[in-house]
Short mmCIF file of C-alpha atoms in Angstrom, two decimals:
data_model
loop_
_atom_site.label_atom_id
_atom_site.label_comp_id
_atom_site.label_asym_id
_atom_site.label_seq_id
_atom_site.Cartn_x
_atom_site.Cartn_y
_atom_site.Cartn_z
CA THR A 286 -3.77 -18.21 0.40
CA TYR A 287 -7.15 -19.88 2.13
CA ASP A 288 -4.68 -22.15 4.55
CA ASN A 289 -2.58 -18.91 5.30
CA ILE A 290 -5.62 -16.74 6.65
CA ALA A 291 -6.96 -19.71 8.62
CA ALA A 292 -3.37 -20.22 10.09
CA MET A 293 -3.07 -16.67 10.99
CA ASP A 294 -6.70 -16.43 12.21
CA ARG A 295 -5.74 -19.43 14.64
CA TRP A 296 -2.39 -17.53 15.74
CA VAL A 297 -3.89 -14.42 16.77
CA GLY A 298 -7.14 -16.26 18.47
CA GLN A 299 -4.01 -17.77 20.32
CA LYS A 300 -2.59 -14.53 21.24
CA LEU A 301 -5.69 -13.26 22.58
CA VAL A 302 -6.08 -16.36 24.38
CA GLU A 303 -2.72 -15.79 26.23
CA LEU A 304 -3.55 -12.12 26.99
CA ASP A 305 -6.71 -13.07 28.50
CA GLN A 306 -5.22 -15.80 30.53
CA ALA A 307 -2.78 -13.37 31.87
CA GLY A 308 -5.39 -11.04 32.84
CA LEU A 309 -4.29 -8.38 30.47
CA LEU A 310 -6.57 -8.58 27.47
CA GLU A 311 -8.66 -5.69 28.51
CA SER A 312 -5.86 -3.41 29.23
CA THR A 313 -3.44 -4.04 26.25
CA ILE A 314 -4.05 -2.15 22.42
CA VAL A 315 -3.77 -4.98 20.02
CA MET A 316 -2.69 -3.71 16.56
CA PHE A 317 -3.10 -6.29 13.27
CA TYR A 318 -1.70 -5.11 10.03
CA SER A 319 -0.07 -6.42 7.20
CA ASP A 320 3.47 -5.40 5.33
CA HIS A 321 1.80 -5.02 1.91
CA GLY A 322 -0.41 -6.09 -0.05
CA VAL A 323 -1.46 -9.68 -1.53
CA GLY A 324 1.59 -11.54 -2.16
CA LEU A 325 0.68 -11.74 -6.31
CA PRO A 326 1.77 -9.67 -9.14
CA ARG A 327 1.17 -5.98 -8.79
CA GLY A 328 0.25 -6.59 -5.10
CA LYS A 329 3.52 -6.99 -2.93
CA ARG A 330 5.98 -4.17 -3.87
CA SER A 331 3.66 -2.31 -6.05
CA CYS A 332 2.79 1.54 -5.43
CA TYR A 333 -0.57 1.11 -6.73
CA ASP A 334 -3.90 0.52 -3.84
CA THR A 335 -3.38 -3.22 -4.41
CA GLY A 336 0.05 -3.05 -2.83
CA THR A 337 -0.35 0.23 -0.33
CA ARG A 338 -3.65 -0.26 0.91
CA VAL A 339 -3.35 -3.32 3.82
CA PRO A 340 -5.27 -4.12 6.76
CA LEU A 341 -5.35 -2.22 9.85
CA ILE A 342 -7.39 -3.67 12.54
CA VAL A 343 -7.25 -2.27 16.19
CA ARG A 344 -8.25 -3.38 19.35
CA TRP A 345 -8.72 -1.10 22.29
CA PRO A 346 -11.44 -1.64 25.07
CA GLY A 347 -13.22 1.16 26.02
CA GLN A 348 -11.57 3.42 23.65
CA ILE A 349 -12.66 2.19 20.21
CA ALA A 350 -16.11 0.86 19.64
CA PRO A 351 -16.18 -2.76 18.15
CA GLY A 352 -16.87 -2.56 14.26
CA THR A 353 -15.61 1.17 14.21
CA VAL A 354 -14.53 1.98 10.61
CA ARG A 355 -12.22 4.90 9.58
CA GLU A 356 -11.40 6.34 6.25
CA ASP A 357 -8.55 8.91 7.21
CA PHE A 358 -4.82 7.65 6.33
CA ALA A 359 -2.49 6.06 8.59
CA SER A 360 0.88 5.16 7.39
CA TRP A 361 3.90 3.22 8.77
CA ILE A 362 5.81 6.14 9.53
CA ASP A 363 2.84 7.07 11.68
CA PHE A 364 3.42 4.02 14.14
CA ALA A 365 6.24 5.23 16.30
CA PRO A 366 4.77 8.57 17.43
CA THR A 367 1.42 6.77 18.12
CA ALA A 368 3.15 4.46 20.26
CA LEU A 369 5.16 6.94 22.08
CA THR A 370 2.09 8.95 22.48
CA LEU A 371 -0.05 6.29 24.17
CA ALA A 372 3.19 5.26 26.08
CA GLY A 373 3.48 8.83 26.91
CA VAL A 374 6.44 9.79 25.49
CA PRO A 375 7.10 12.67 24.13
CA VAL A 376 7.60 12.40 20.09
CA PRO A 377 10.69 13.79 19.03
CA ALA A 378 10.78 16.97 16.88
CA GLU A 379 12.32 15.54 13.98
CA TYR A 380 10.05 12.42 13.64
CA ASP A 381 7.30 12.52 10.84
CA GLY A 382 4.36 10.86 10.78
CA HIS A 383 1.32 11.54 13.52
CA CYS A 384 -0.68 9.60 16.13
CA PHE A 385 -3.81 7.88 14.41
CA LEU A 386 -5.33 6.41 17.78
CA PRO A 387 -7.45 7.09 19.43
CA THR A 388 -8.38 9.29 16.43
CA ALA A 389 -6.34 11.80 14.58
CA ALA A 390 -6.21 15.02 15.90
CA GLN A 391 -4.99 16.35 12.07
CA PRO A 392 -5.91 13.80 9.78
CA PRO A 393 -3.65 13.76 6.66
CA LYS A 394 -4.91 14.87 3.09
CA TYR A 395 -2.32 12.75 1.36
CA ALA A 396 -0.53 9.46 1.97
CA TYR A 397 2.78 8.76 0.15
CA SER A 398 4.45 5.80 -1.31
CA PHE A 399 7.83 5.00 -3.26
CA ARG A 400 9.66 1.90 -4.54
CA ASP A 401 13.55 1.86 -5.84
CA HIS A 402 14.84 -1.48 -5.19
CA MET A 403 12.86 -4.98 -4.91
CA ASP A 404 15.74 -7.22 -3.82
CA GLU A 405 18.08 -7.27 -7.14
CA SER A 406 15.70 -5.48 -9.29
CA PHE A 407 15.73 -1.65 -9.69
CA ASP A 408 12.76 0.78 -10.29
CA LYS A 409 12.50 4.39 -9.22
CA VAL A 410 8.40 5.05 -8.66
CA ARG A 411 6.92 7.74 -6.47
CA SER A 412 3.10 8.03 -5.74
CA VAL A 413 0.97 10.62 -4.01
CA ARG A 414 -2.71 9.64 -3.13
CA ASP A 415 -5.23 11.56 -1.53
CA ALA A 416 -8.93 10.42 -0.88
CA ARG A 417 -10.08 9.93 -4.16
CA PHE A 418 -6.80 10.22 -6.64
CA ARG A 419 -3.58 8.60 -7.14
CA TYR A 420 -0.85 9.87 -8.87
CA VAL A 421 2.10 8.32 -9.78
CA ARG A 422 5.62 9.32 -11.34
CA ASN A 423 7.77 6.99 -13.07
CA GLN A 424 11.35 7.69 -12.98
CA ALA A 425 13.08 4.64 -14.51
CA PRO A 426 12.59 4.48 -18.30
CA GLY A 427 12.64 1.07 -19.86
CA VAL A 428 11.48 -0.36 -16.75
CA ASP A 429 8.59 -2.00 -16.71
CA GLU A 430 6.54 -2.82 -13.50
CA ALA A 431 7.32 -6.70 -13.03
CA GLY A 432 10.64 -6.02 -12.66
CA LYS A 433 13.07 -9.30 -12.54
CA VAL A 434 13.19 -10.77 -8.67
CA ALA A 435 14.52 -14.10 -8.62
CA TYR A 436 12.70 -15.73 -6.15
CA GLN A 437 9.36 -14.36 -7.99
CA GLU A 438 10.32 -15.71 -11.32
CA VAL A 439 10.85 -19.31 -10.14
CA GLY A 440 7.01 -19.11 -8.69
CA GLN A 441 4.16 -20.65 -10.94
CA THR A 442 2.38 -17.40 -11.29
CA MET A 443 5.30 -15.48 -13.02
CA HIS A 444 6.00 -18.49 -15.28
CA GLU A 445 2.44 -18.70 -16.47
CA LEU A 446 2.68 -14.78 -16.51
CA ARG A 447 5.71 -14.90 -18.76
CA ARG A 448 4.44 -17.69 -21.05
CA VAL A 449 1.12 -15.99 -22.00
CA GLN A 450 2.95 -12.81 -22.24
CA ALA A 451 5.48 -14.71 -24.83
CA GLU A 452 2.79 -16.09 -26.85
CA GLY A 453 1.18 -12.64 -27.32
CA LYS A 454 -2.20 -13.57 -25.21
CA LEU A 455 -2.22 -10.96 -22.67
CA THR A 456 -5.22 -8.63 -22.70
CA PRO A 457 -4.09 -5.13 -22.64
CA ILE A 458 -4.84 -4.56 -19.42
CA GLN A 459 -3.05 -7.47 -18.35
CA ALA A 460 0.09 -6.33 -20.24
CA LEU A 461 0.31 -2.89 -18.17
CA TYR A 462 2.23 -5.06 -15.78
CA PHE A 463 4.95 -5.84 -18.59
CA ASN A 464 5.12 -2.66 -20.44
CA PRO A 465 8.59 -1.11 -20.15
CA ASN A 466 7.47 2.26 -21.89
CA ARG A 467 5.01 3.42 -18.74
CA ALA A 468 3.99 6.84 -18.93
CA ALA A 469 5.91 9.52 -16.73
CA GLU A 470 3.27 10.49 -14.89
CA GLU A 471 -0.14 8.91 -13.91
CA LEU A 472 -3.22 9.66 -12.40
CA PHE A 473 -6.09 7.48 -11.69
CA ASP A 474 -9.70 8.07 -9.88
CA ILE A 475 -9.83 5.29 -7.46
CA GLN A 476 -13.45 5.76 -6.87
CA SER A 477 -14.21 4.66 -10.80
CA ASP A 478 -11.24 2.67 -11.67
CA PRO A 479 -10.12 0.80 -8.52
CA TRP A 480 -7.66 -1.45 -10.58
CA GLU A 481 -5.62 1.66 -11.63
CA VAL A 482 -5.70 0.97 -15.10
CA LYS A 483 -7.00 4.04 -16.93
CA ASN A 484 -4.64 6.86 -16.71
CA LEU A 485 -5.94 10.22 -16.72
CA ALA A 486 -2.86 12.21 -16.90
CA GLY A 487 -3.29 13.42 -20.33
CA ASP A 488 -7.17 14.20 -19.62
CA PRO A 489 -7.63 18.02 -19.66
CA ALA A 490 -10.65 17.43 -17.64
CA HIS A 491 -8.44 16.44 -14.48
CA ALA A 492 -5.67 18.99 -15.13
CA ALA A 493 -6.11 20.81 -11.85
CA LYS A 494 -5.97 17.43 -10.13
CA LEU A 495 -3.10 16.46 -11.58
CA ALA A 496 -1.17 19.76 -11.41
CA GLU A 497 -2.00 19.54 -7.45
CA LEU A 498 -0.75 16.12 -6.76
CA ARG A 499 1.91 16.76 -8.95
CA ALA A 500 3.11 19.80 -6.85
CA GLU A 501 2.22 17.73 -3.86
CA CYS A 502 5.02 14.79 -4.81
CA ASP A 503 7.45 17.56 -5.72
CA ALA A 504 7.08 18.93 -2.10
CA TRP A 505 7.03 15.85 -0.11
CA LEU A 506 10.32 15.07 -2.24
#
């Protein structure tokens, strides 16, 4: 992992040097992002924050001050409207998403995610997240989060996880990844539970938030 990060840093640095040598660095908007969370279990292909919260770094000289940190939502669906707007091209009416640069005129209140197929492995999950809570709807009974993806299964990480699982040595939290009886609905307070392992969907104290995000999921679908 550290070697990959070092290689990535060198590659980005080389591209910035090329832009500089071409006299384009100060007139070019550079966006750096990742397509999913860390390539580990509960990262890639996951609808939890470990899978959906990814880097997004923008360099725009004269428009975005270095070191600026934003907390509003941006999703892949927003990249096309943003690029078209920055290029001065009208955004087609049928496009979803919003322009988030240099700032968002109307930052969205919610972010949405889903998963259906991960290569040959099937699942059906829908998720809605606001600034603090994530709602998850699991719609594939009898399917666990780990799934069965061939190239993942040949890796040493999954070999070890499967071995420890078979020996019954996983902790209750670790075992959630292999649970085929996932709750139909999950609600997580990301502020107090950043790894999203404490399901609050049955807690009366959070009934209003559950109803809000459930309704938002229905409206999105």
